[in-house]
Short mmCIF file of C-alpha atoms and ligand atoms in Angstrom, two decimals:
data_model
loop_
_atom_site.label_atom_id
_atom_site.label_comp_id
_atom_site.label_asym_id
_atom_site.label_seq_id
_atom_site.Cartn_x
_atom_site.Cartn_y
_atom_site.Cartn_z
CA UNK A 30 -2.69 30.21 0.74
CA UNK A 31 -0.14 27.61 1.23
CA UNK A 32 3.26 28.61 1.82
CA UNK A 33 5.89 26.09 0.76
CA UNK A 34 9.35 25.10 2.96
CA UNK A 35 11.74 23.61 0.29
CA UNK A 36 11.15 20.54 -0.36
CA UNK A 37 13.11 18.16 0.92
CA UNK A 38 12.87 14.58 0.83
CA UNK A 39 15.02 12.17 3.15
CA UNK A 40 17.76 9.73 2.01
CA UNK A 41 17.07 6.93 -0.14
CA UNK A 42 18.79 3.55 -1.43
CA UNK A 43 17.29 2.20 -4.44
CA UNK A 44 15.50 -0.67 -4.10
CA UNK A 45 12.97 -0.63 -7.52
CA UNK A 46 12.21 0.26 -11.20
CA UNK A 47 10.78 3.64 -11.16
CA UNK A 48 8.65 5.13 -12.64
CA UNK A 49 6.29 1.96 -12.47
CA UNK A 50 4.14 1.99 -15.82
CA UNK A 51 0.56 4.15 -16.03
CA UNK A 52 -1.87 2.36 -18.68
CA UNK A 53 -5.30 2.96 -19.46
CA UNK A 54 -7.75 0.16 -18.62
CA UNK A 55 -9.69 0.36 -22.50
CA UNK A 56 -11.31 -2.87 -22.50
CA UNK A 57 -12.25 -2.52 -18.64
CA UNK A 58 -13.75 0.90 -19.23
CA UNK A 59 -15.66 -0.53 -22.41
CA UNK A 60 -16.89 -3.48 -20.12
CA UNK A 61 -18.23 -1.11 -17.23
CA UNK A 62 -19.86 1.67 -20.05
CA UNK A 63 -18.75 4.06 -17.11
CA UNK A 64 -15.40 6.71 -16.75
CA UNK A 65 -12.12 6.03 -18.24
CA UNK A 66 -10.33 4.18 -16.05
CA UNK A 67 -6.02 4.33 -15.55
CA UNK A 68 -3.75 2.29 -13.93
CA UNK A 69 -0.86 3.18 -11.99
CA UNK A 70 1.40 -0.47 -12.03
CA UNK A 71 2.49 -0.51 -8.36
CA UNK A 72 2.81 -4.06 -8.78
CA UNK A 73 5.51 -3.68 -11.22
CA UNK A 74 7.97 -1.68 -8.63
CA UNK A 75 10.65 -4.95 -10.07
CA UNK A 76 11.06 -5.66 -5.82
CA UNK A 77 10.45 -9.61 -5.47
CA UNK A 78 7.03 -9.46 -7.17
CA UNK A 79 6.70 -5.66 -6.96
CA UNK A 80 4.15 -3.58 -4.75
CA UNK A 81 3.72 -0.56 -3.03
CA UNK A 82 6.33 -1.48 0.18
CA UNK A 83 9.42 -0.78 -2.61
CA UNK A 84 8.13 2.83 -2.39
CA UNK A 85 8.19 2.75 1.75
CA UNK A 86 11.22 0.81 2.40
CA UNK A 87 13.30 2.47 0.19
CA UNK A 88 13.27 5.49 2.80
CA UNK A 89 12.96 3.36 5.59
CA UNK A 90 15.42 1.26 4.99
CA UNK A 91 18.59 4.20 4.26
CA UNK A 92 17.61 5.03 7.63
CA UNK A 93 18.52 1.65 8.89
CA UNK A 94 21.41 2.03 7.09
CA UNK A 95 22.27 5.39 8.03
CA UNK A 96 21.44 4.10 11.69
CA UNK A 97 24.18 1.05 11.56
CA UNK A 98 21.46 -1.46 11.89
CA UNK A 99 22.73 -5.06 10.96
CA UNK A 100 18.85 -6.73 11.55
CA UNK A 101 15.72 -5.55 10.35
CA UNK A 102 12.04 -6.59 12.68
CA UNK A 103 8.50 -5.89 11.07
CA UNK A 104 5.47 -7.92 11.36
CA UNK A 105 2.12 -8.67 9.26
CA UNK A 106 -0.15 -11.41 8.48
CA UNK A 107 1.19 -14.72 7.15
CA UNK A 108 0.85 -13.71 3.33
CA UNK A 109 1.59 -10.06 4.00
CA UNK A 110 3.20 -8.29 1.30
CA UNK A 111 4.66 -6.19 3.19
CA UNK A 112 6.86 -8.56 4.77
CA UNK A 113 7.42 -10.20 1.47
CA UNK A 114 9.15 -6.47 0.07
CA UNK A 115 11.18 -6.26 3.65
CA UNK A 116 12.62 -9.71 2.88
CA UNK A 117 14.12 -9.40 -0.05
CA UNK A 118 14.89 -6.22 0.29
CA UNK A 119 17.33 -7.42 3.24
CA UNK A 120 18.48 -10.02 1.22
CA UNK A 121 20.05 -7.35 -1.18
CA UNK A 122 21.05 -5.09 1.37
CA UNK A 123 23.05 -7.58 3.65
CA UNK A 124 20.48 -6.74 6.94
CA UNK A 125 19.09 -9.86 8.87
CA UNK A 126 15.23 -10.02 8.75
CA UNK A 127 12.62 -11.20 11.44
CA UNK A 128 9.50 -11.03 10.49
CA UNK A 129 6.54 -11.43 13.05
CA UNK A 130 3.81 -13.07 11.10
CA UNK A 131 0.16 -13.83 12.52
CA UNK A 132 -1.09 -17.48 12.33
CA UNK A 133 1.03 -20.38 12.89
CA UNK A 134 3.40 -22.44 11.26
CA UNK A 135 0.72 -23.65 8.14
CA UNK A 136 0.59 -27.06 6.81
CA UNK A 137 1.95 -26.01 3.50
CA UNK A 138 3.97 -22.73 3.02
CA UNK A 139 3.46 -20.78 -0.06
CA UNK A 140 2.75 -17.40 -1.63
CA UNK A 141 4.32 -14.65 0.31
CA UNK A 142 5.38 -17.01 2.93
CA UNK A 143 7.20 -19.27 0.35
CA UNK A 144 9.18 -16.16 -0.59
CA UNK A 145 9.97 -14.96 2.82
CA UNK A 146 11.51 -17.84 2.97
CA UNK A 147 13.58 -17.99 0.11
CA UNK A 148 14.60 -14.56 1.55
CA UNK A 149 16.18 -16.06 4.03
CA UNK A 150 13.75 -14.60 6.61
CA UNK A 151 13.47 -15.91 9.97
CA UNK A 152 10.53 -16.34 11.06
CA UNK A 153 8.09 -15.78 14.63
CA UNK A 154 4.55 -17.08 14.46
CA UNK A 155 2.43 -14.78 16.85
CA UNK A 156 -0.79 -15.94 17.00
CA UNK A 157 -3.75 -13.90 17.28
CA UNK A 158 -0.92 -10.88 17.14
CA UNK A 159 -0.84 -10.12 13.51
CA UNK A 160 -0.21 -6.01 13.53
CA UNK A 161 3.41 -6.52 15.24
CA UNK A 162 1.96 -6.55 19.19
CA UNK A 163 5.02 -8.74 19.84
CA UNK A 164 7.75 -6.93 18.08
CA UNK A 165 9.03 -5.32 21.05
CA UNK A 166 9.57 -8.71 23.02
CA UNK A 167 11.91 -9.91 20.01
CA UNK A 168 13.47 -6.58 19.31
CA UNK A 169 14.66 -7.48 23.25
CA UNK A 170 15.80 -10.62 22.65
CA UNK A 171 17.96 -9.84 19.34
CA UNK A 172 19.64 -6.72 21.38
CA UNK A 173 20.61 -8.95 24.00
CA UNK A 174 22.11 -11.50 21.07
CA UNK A 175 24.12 -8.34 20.50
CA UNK A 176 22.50 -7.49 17.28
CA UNK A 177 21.79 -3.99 15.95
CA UNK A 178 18.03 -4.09 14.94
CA UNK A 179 15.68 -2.09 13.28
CA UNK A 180 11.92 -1.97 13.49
CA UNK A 181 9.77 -1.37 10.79
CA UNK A 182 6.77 -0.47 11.59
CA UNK A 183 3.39 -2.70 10.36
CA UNK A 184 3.01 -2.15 6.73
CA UNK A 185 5.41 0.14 6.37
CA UNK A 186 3.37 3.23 7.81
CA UNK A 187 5.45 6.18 9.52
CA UNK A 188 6.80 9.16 8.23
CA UNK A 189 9.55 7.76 6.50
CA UNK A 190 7.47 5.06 4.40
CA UNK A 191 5.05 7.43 3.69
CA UNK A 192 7.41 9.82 2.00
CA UNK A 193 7.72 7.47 -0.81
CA UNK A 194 4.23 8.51 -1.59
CA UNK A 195 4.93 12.12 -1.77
CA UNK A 196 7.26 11.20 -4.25
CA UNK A 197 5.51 8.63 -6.02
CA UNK A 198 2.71 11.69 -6.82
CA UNK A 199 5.34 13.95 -7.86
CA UNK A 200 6.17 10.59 -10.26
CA UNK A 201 2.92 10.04 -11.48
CA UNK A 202 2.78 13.91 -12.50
CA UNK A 203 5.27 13.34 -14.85
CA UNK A 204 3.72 10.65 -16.60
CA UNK A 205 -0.23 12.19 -17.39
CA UNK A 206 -2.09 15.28 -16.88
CA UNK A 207 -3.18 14.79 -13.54
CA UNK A 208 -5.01 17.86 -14.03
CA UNK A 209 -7.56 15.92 -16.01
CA UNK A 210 -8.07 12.89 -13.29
CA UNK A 211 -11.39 13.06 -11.43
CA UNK A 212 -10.34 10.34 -9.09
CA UNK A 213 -7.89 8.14 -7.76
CA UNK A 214 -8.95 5.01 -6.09
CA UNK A 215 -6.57 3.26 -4.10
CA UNK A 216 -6.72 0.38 -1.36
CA UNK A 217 -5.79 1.62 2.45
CA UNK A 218 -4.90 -0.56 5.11
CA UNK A 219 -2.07 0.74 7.56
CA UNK A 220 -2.27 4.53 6.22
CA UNK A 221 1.47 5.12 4.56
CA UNK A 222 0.25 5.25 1.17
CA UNK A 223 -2.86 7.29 1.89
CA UNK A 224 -1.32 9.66 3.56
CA UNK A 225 1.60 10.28 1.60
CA UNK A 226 -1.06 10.37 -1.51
CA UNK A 227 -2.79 12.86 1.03
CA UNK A 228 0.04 15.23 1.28
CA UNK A 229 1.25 14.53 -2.67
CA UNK A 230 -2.16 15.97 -3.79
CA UNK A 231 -1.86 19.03 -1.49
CA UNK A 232 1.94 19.72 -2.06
CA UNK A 233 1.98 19.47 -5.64
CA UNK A 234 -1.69 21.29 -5.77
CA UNK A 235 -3.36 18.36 -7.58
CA UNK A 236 -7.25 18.77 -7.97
CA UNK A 237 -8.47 15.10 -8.15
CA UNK A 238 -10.22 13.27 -5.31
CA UNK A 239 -8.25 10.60 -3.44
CA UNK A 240 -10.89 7.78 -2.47
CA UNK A 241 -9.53 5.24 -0.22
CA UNK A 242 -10.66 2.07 0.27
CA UNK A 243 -10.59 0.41 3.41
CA UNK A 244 -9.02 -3.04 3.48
CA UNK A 245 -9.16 -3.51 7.36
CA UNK A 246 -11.63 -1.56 9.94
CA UNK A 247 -11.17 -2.94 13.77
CA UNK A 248 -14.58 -3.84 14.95
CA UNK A 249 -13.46 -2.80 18.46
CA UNK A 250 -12.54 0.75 17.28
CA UNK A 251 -13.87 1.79 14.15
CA UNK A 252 -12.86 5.03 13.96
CA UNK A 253 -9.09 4.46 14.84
CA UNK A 254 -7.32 3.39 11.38
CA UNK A 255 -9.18 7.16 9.65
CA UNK A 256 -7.43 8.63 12.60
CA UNK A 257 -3.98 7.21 12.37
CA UNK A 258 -3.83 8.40 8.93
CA UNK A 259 -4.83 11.34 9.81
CA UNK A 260 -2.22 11.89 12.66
CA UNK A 261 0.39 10.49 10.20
CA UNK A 262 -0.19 12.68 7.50
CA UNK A 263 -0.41 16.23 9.70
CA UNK A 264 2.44 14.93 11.07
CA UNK A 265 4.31 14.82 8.05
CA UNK A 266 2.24 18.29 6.69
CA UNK A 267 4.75 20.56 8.96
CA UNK A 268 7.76 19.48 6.95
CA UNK A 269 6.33 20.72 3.79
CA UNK A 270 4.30 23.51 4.63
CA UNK A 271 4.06 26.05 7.77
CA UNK A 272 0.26 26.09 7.63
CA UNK A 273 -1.24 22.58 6.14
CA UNK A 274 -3.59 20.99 8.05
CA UNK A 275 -5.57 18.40 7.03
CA UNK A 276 -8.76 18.01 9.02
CA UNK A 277 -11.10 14.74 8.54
CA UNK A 278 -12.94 16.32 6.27
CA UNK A 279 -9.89 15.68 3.83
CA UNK A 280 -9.52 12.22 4.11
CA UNK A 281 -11.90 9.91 1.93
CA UNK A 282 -12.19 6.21 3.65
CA UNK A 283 -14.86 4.17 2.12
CA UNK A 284 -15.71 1.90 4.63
CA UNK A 285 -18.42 0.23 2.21
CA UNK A 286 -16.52 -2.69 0.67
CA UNK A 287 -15.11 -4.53 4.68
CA UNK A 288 -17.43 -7.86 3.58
CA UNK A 289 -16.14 -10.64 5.28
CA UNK A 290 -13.29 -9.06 7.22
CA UNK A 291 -9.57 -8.61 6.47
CA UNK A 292 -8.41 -11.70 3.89
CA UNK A 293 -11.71 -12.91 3.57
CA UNK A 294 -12.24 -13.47 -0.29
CA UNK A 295 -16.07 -12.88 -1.11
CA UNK A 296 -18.11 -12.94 -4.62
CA UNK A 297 -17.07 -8.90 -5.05
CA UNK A 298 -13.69 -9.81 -4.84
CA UNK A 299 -13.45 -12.75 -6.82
CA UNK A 300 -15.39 -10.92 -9.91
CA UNK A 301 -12.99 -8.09 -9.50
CA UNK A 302 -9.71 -10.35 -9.62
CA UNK A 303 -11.74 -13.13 -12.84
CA UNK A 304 -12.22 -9.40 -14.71
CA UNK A 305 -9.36 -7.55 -14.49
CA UNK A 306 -7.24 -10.84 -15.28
CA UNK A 307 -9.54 -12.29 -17.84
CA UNK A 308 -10.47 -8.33 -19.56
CA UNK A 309 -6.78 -6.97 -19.11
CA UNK A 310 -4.34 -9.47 -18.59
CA UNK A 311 -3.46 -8.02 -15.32
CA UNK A 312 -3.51 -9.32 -11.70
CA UNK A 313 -4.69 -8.40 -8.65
CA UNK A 314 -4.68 -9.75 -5.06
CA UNK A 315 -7.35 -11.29 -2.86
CA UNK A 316 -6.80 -8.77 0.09
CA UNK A 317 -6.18 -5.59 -1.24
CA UNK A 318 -6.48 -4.88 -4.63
CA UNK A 319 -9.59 -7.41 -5.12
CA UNK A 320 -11.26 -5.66 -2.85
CA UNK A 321 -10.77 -2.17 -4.13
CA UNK A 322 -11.11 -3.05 -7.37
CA UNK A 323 -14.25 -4.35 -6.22
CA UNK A 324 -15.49 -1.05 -4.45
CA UNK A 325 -14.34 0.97 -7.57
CA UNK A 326 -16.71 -1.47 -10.16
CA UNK A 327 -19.17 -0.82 -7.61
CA UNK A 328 -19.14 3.14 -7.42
CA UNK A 329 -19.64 2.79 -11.32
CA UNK A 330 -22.39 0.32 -11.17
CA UNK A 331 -24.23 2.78 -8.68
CA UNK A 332 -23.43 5.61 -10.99
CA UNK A 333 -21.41 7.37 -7.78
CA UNK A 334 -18.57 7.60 -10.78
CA UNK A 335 -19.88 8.58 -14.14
CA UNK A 336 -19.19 8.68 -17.78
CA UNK A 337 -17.26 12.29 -16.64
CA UNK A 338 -15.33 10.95 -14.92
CA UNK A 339 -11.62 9.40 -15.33
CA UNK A 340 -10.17 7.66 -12.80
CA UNK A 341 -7.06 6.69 -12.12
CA UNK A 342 -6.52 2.80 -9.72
CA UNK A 343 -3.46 2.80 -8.10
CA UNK A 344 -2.44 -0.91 -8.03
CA UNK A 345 -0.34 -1.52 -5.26
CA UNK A 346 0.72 -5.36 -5.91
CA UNK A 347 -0.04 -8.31 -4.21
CA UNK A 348 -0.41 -11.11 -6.39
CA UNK A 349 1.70 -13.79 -4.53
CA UNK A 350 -1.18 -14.23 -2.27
CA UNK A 351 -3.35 -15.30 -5.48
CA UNK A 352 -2.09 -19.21 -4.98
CA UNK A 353 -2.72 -19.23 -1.13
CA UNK A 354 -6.33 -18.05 -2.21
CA UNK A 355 -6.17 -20.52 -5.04
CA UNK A 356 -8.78 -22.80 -3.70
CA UNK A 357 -11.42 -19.83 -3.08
CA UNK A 358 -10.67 -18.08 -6.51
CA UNK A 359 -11.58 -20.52 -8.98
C1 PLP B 22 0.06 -2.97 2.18
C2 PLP B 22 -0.79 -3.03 0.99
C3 PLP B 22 -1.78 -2.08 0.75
C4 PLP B 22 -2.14 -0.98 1.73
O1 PLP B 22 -1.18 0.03 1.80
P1 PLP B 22 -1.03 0.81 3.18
O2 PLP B 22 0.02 1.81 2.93
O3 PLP B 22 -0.62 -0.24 4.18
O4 PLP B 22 -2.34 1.39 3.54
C5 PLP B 22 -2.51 -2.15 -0.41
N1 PLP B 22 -2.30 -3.13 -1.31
C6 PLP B 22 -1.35 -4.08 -1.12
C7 PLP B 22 -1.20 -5.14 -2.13
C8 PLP B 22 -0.57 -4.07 0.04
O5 PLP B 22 0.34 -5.01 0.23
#
């Protein structure tokens, strides 16, 4: 038995529209012939294009506040949504913003980039260094400028961020009877939205499965992203509960659905994004939600989900990417 603390959750400022929409797919689910499938409109969080950052930084960022921080530091690819989120976030909260992007400067700037921009992001091009390896050189650099700065960490993903997914269950709880989802189905790349998801289901005693699907294995060390969310999401289990621990038995990674790599667009993808847009009017992304959209058509194709079932896709945004992809889509 679980014994609750109170439950407390840290400061926030408000930086979306909440609660983000939940829809049922119907002419998706007709389509497939296969569960009922739900989606939770992450992409509609109102931030600059929406997505499931709004959620992170919204706790993150009060910190910064609360810390006197006048700059804020993350990193990510070169169309990272994340970075995207932080931007403009910054913009309306009067912080500076660096952003470490992987890549170099490309012949023409667009999706997320162009809107970094227009942020009023600066901008360091780190090469092969996409997961924010040379934040702490810059975070140097602006300290000895005399600045204030903050790092957030890649995608989002500490305690903090993650919180906003604790909350975001307790959100979606309000809006259907969860108690009647079989599954939720969700794409997981840096771990803050799994693992707040993780410690939402337990917290608020939720019975559905949580089936993550990863975006972004290292070939070099394929077991370390299951364990990072693992680590983040005990860590966070002792502020809600004397004795939760989550083991790895608890946490669902499929790592079935990796294709080409991270940001590689493939035929799964692209079908997922042509459907989804051409069935339900709604868009997903060519990193992220493609690709679990992709996994999740799959699992019903292969009868791993069934006609029992009712699933619930949380759509986490993304869509600016679509026109750097434009040439692979189409
Ligand atoms: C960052 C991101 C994710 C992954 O969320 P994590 O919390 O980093 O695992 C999924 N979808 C989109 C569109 C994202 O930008």
């Amino acid at each position: 038995m679980m014994t609750s603390k109170l439950l407390q959750f840290p400061e926030k400022v408000s930086l979306g529209f909440f609660p983000t929409p939940v829809v049922k797919l119907a002419r998706l689910t007709n389509y497939l012939k296969g569960p009922e499938i739900w989606v939770k409109r992450d992409d509609l969080t109102g931030l600059a294009l929406g997505g499931n950052k709004t959620r992170k930084l919204e706790y993150i960022l009060a910190h910064a506040l609360a810390k006197g921080c006048d700059t804020v530091i993350t990193a990510g690819a070169a169309q990272s949504n994340h970075c995207r989120q932080t931007a403009a976030a910054c913009a309306q909260l009067n912080l500076d913003c660096h952003l470490v992007l992987g890549g170099k400067p490309p012949a023409e700037v667009n999706g997320n980039l162009l809107l970094d921009k227009l942020f009023g992001a600066t901008i360091h091009w780190a090469g092969v260094h996409r997961k924010g390896e040379d934040i702490p050189k810059i975070l140097e650099q602006l300290k000895a400028q005399g600045k204030n700065p903050y790092v957030v960490p890649y995608g989002g993903s500490n305690e903090m961020g993650a919180y906003g997914f604790v909350a975001a269950t307790q959100e979606l709880s309000m809006q259907m009877d969860v108690s009647k989802l079989s599954h939720i189905v969700f794409a997981s790349s840096s771990g803050g939205t799994h693992a707040g998801l993780m410690l939402g289901k337990e917290v608020y005693k939720h019975e559905y499965q949580l089936l993550g699907i990863n975006i972004d294995k290292s070939e070099s060390e394929p077991d370390a992203y299951a364990d990072s969310v693992l680590v983040l999401a005990n860590n966070m289990a002792g502020y809600f509960s004397n004795d939760l621990v989550f083991t790895r038995d608890d946490l669902v990674l499929s790592d079935d659905y990796l294709a080409g790599g991270y940001g590689v667009v493939g035929t799964a993808e692209k079908e997922a994004i042509s459907l989804v847009a051409s069935l339900e009017g709604i868009l997903l992304d060519p990193v992220y939600t493609g690709r679990a959209m992709a996994g999740l058509i799959d699992m019903i194709r292969t009868q791993k989900l069934s006609k029992d079932d009712k699933v619930l896709f949380w759509h986490t945004g993304g869509a600016p990417a679509l026109f750097e992809y434009s040439h692979q889509l189409i």
